[in-house]
CSV table of C-alpha atoms in Angstrom, one decimal:
chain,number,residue,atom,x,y,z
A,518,UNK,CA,0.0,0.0,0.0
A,519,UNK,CA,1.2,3.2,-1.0
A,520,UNK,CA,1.6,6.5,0.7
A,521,UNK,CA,-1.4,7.8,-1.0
A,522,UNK,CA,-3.8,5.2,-0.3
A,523,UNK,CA,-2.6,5.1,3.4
A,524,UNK,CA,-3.5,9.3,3.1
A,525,UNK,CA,-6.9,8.4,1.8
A,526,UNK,CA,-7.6,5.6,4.4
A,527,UNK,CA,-6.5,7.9,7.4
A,528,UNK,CA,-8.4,10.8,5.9
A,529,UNK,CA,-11.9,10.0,4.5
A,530,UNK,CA,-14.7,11.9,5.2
A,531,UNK,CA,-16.8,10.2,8.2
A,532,UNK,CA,-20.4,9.7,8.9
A,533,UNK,CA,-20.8,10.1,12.9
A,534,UNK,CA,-24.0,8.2,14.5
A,535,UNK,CA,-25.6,9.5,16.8
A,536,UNK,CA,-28.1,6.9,18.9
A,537,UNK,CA,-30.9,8.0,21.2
A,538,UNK,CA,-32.2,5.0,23.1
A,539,UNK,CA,-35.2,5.2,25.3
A,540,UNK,CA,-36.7,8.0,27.7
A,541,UNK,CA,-36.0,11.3,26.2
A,542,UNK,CA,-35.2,12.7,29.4
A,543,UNK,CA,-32.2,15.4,31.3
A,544,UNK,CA,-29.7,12.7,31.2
A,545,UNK,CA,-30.6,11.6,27.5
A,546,UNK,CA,-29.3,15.3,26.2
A,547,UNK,CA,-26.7,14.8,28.2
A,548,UNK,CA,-25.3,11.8,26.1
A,549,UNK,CA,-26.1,13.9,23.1
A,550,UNK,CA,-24.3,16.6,23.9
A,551,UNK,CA,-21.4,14.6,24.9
A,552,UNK,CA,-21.4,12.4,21.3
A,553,UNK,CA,-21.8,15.9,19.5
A,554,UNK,CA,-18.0,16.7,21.4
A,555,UNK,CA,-16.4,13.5,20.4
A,556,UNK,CA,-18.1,14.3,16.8
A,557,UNK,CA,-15.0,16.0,14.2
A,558,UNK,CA,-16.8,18.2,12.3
A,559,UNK,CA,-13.2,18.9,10.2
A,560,UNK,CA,-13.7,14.9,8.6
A,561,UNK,CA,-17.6,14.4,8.9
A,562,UNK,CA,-19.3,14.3,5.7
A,563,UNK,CA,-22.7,14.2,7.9
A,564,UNK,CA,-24.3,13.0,10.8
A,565,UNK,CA,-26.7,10.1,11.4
A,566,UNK,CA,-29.0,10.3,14.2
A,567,UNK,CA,-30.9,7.1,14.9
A,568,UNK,CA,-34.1,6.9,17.2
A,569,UNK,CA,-35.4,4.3,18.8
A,570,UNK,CA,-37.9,5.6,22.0
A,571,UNK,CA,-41.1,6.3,23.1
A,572,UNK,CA,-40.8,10.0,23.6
A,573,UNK,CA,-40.6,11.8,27.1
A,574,UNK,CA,-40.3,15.3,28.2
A,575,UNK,CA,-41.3,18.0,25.7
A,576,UNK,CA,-38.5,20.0,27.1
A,577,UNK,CA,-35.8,18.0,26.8
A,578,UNK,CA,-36.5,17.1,23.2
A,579,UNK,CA,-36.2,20.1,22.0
A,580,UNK,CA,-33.3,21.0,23.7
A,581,UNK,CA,-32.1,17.8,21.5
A,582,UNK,CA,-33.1,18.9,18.6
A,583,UNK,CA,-31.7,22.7,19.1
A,584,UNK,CA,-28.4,20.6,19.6
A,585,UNK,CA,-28.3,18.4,17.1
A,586,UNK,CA,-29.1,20.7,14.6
A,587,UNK,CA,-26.6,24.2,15.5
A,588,UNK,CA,-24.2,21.6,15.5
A,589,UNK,CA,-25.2,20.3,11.7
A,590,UNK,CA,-26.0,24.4,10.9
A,591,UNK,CA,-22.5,25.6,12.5
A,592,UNK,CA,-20.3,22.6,10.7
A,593,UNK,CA,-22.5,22.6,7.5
A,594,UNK,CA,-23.2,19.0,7.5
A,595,UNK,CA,-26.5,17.4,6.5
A,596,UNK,CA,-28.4,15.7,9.2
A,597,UNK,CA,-30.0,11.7,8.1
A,598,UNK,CA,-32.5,10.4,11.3
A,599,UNK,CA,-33.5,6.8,11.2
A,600,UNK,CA,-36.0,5.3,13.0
A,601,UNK,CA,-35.2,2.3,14.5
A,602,UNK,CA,-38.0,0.1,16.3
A,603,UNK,CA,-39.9,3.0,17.5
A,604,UNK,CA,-40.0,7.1,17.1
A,605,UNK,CA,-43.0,7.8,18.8
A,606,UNK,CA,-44.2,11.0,20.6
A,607,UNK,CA,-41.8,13.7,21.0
A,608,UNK,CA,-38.9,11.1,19.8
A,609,UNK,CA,-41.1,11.5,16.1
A,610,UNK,CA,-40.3,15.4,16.6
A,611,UNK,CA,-36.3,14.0,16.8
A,612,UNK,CA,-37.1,12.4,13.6
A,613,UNK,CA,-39.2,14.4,11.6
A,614,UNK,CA,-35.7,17.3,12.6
A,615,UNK,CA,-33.4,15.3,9.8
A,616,UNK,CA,-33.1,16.9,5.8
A,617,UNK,CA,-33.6,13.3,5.2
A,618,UNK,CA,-35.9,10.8,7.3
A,619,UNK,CA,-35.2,7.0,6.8
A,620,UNK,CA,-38.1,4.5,8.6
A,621,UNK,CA,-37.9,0.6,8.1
A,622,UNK,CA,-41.0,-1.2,7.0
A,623,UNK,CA,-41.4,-2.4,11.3
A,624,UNK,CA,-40.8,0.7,12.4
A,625,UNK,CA,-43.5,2.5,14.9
A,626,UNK,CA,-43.6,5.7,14.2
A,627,UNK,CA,-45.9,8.9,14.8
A,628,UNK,CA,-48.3,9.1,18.0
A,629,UNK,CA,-47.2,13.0,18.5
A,630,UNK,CA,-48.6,14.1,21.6
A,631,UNK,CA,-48.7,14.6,25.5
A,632,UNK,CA,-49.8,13.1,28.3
A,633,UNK,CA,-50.6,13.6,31.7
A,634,UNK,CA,-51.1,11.8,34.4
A,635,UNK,CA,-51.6,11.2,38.2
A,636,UNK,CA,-52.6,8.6,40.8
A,637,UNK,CA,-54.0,8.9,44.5
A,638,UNK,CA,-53.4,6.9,47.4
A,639,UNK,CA,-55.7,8.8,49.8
A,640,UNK,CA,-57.9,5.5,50.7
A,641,UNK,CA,-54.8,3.4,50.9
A,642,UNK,CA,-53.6,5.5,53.8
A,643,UNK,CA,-56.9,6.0,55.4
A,644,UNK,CA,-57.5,2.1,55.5
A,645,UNK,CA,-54.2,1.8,57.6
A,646,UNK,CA,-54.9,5.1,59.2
A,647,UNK,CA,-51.7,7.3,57.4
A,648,UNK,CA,-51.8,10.7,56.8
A,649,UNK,CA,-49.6,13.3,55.1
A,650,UNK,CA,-49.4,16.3,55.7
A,651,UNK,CA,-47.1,19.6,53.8
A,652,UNK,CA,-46.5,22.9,55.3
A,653,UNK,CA,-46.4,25.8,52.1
A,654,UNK,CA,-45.3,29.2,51.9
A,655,UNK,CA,-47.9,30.0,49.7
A,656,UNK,CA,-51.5,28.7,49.0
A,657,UNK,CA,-50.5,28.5,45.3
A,658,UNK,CA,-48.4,25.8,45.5
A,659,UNK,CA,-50.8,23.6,46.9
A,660,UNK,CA,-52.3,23.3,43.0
A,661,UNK,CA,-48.9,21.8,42.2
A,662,UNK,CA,-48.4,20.0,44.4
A,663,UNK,CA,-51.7,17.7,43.4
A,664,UNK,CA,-49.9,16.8,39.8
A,665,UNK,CA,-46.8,15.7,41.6
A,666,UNK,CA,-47.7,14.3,44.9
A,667,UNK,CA,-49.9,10.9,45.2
A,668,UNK,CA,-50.8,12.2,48.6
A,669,UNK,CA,-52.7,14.6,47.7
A,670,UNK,CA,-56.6,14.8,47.1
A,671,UNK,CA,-58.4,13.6,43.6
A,672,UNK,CA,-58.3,17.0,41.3
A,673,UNK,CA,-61.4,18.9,41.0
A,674,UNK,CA,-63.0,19.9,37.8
A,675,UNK,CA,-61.0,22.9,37.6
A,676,UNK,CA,-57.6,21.4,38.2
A,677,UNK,CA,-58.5,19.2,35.8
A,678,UNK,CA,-59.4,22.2,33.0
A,679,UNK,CA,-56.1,23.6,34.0
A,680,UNK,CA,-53.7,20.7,33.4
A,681,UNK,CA,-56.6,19.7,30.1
A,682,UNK,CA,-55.5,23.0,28.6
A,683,UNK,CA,-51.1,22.6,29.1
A,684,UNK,CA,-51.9,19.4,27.7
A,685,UNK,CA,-53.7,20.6,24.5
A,686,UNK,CA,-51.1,23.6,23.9
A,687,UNK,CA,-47.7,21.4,24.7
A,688,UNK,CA,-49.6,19.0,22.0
A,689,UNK,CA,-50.3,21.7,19.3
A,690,UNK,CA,-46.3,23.1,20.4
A,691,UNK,CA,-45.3,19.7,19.1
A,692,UNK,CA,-47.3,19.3,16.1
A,693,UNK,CA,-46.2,23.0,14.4
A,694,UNK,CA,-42.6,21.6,14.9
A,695,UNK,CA,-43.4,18.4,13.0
A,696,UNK,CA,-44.9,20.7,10.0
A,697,UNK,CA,-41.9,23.1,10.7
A,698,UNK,CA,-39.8,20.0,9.9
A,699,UNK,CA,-41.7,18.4,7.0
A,700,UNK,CA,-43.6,21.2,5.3
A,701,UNK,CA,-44.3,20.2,2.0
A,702,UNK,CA,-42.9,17.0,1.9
A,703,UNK,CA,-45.9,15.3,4.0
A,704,UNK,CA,-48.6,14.7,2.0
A,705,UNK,CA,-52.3,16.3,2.4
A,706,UNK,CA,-53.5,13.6,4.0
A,707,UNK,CA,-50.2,12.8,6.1
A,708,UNK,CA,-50.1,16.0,7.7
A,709,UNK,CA,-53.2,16.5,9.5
A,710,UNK,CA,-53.6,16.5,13.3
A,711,UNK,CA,-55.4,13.4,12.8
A,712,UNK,CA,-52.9,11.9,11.1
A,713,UNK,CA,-49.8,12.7,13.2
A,714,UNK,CA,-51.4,11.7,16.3
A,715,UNK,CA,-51.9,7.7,14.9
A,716,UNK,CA,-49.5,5.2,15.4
A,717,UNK,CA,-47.8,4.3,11.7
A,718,UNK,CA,-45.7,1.1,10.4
């Protein structure tokens, strides 16, 4: 082998992958963030992002996909996402973010939206005759403390409306990205709320 051939073995133009596996959570952009730093930019001909989850927080997918794609923007590389067994939920937003989407016949993809829910234990404890109790600094905090706290009593009507409504915005948040992403290259048909929110092979 010759000095040249070594030159263009040593030096070719890499394709990074990037893999997010499971709960899109804090510590999942964390391992994104640290892959983008081992990623060099100077001998990457692109990067390949490959999902395989069932969503998770709103938040943290877009902080994901902010990543991912000043990273591709600031090193002028084209971004491929592949869907692996699933890319449901938010993970579709991670998806639907590459200039070119790649889905194998078994893949589950789609589903965007959010859920929320809750669970009490109130006749648990009074049946062995618990209690819990929470001193607040303000009166507002006891509404938050009903979505996080199984302690707490069933949510009213109203509670309910309140955390009905987040729901229903975060969900049409996630859906204007997905369009944002796809534009014209979903279909009529494809693109509709109806649409994006089913489950697709």
């Amino acid at each position: 082998m010759n000095f040249g051939s070594i030159q263009k073995l040593l030096f070719k133009p890499l394709v990074p992958l990037i893999k997010i596996n499971g709960m899109i959570d804090s510590a999942q952009t964390t391992l994104v963030q640290k892959s983008l730093e081992q990623v060099n930019p100077k001998r990457s001909k692109a990067l390949v992002v490959v999902v395989n989850s069932h969503g998770g927080s709103p938040t943290q997918t877009e902080l994901i996909i902010e990543k991912i794609q000043s990273f591709c923007h600031e090193h002028h590389l084209k971004l491929y996402t592949f869907a692996e067994h699933s890319a449901t939920s938010t993970s579709y937003n991670i998806l639907a973010s590459g200039d070119k989407v790649f889905v194998d016949t078994t893949s589950l993809v789609g589903s965007v939206g959010v859920a929320s829910q809750w669970m009490g234990v109130n006749k648990f404890l009074e049946r062995y005759k618990l209690n819990s109790d929470t001193d607040l600094s303000t009166p507002m905090m006891t509404f938050s403390l009903k979505k996080g706290s199984p302690f707490k009593d069933q949510l009213t009507d109203s509670d309910r409306q309140v955390f009905s409504d987040i729901v229903k915005d975060m969900d049409e948040h996630l859906l204007k990205e997905v369009e944002k992403f796809r534009g014209k290259k979903l279909t009529k048909e494809a693109g509709t709320k109806e649409a994006l929110q089913q489950i697709w092979t």
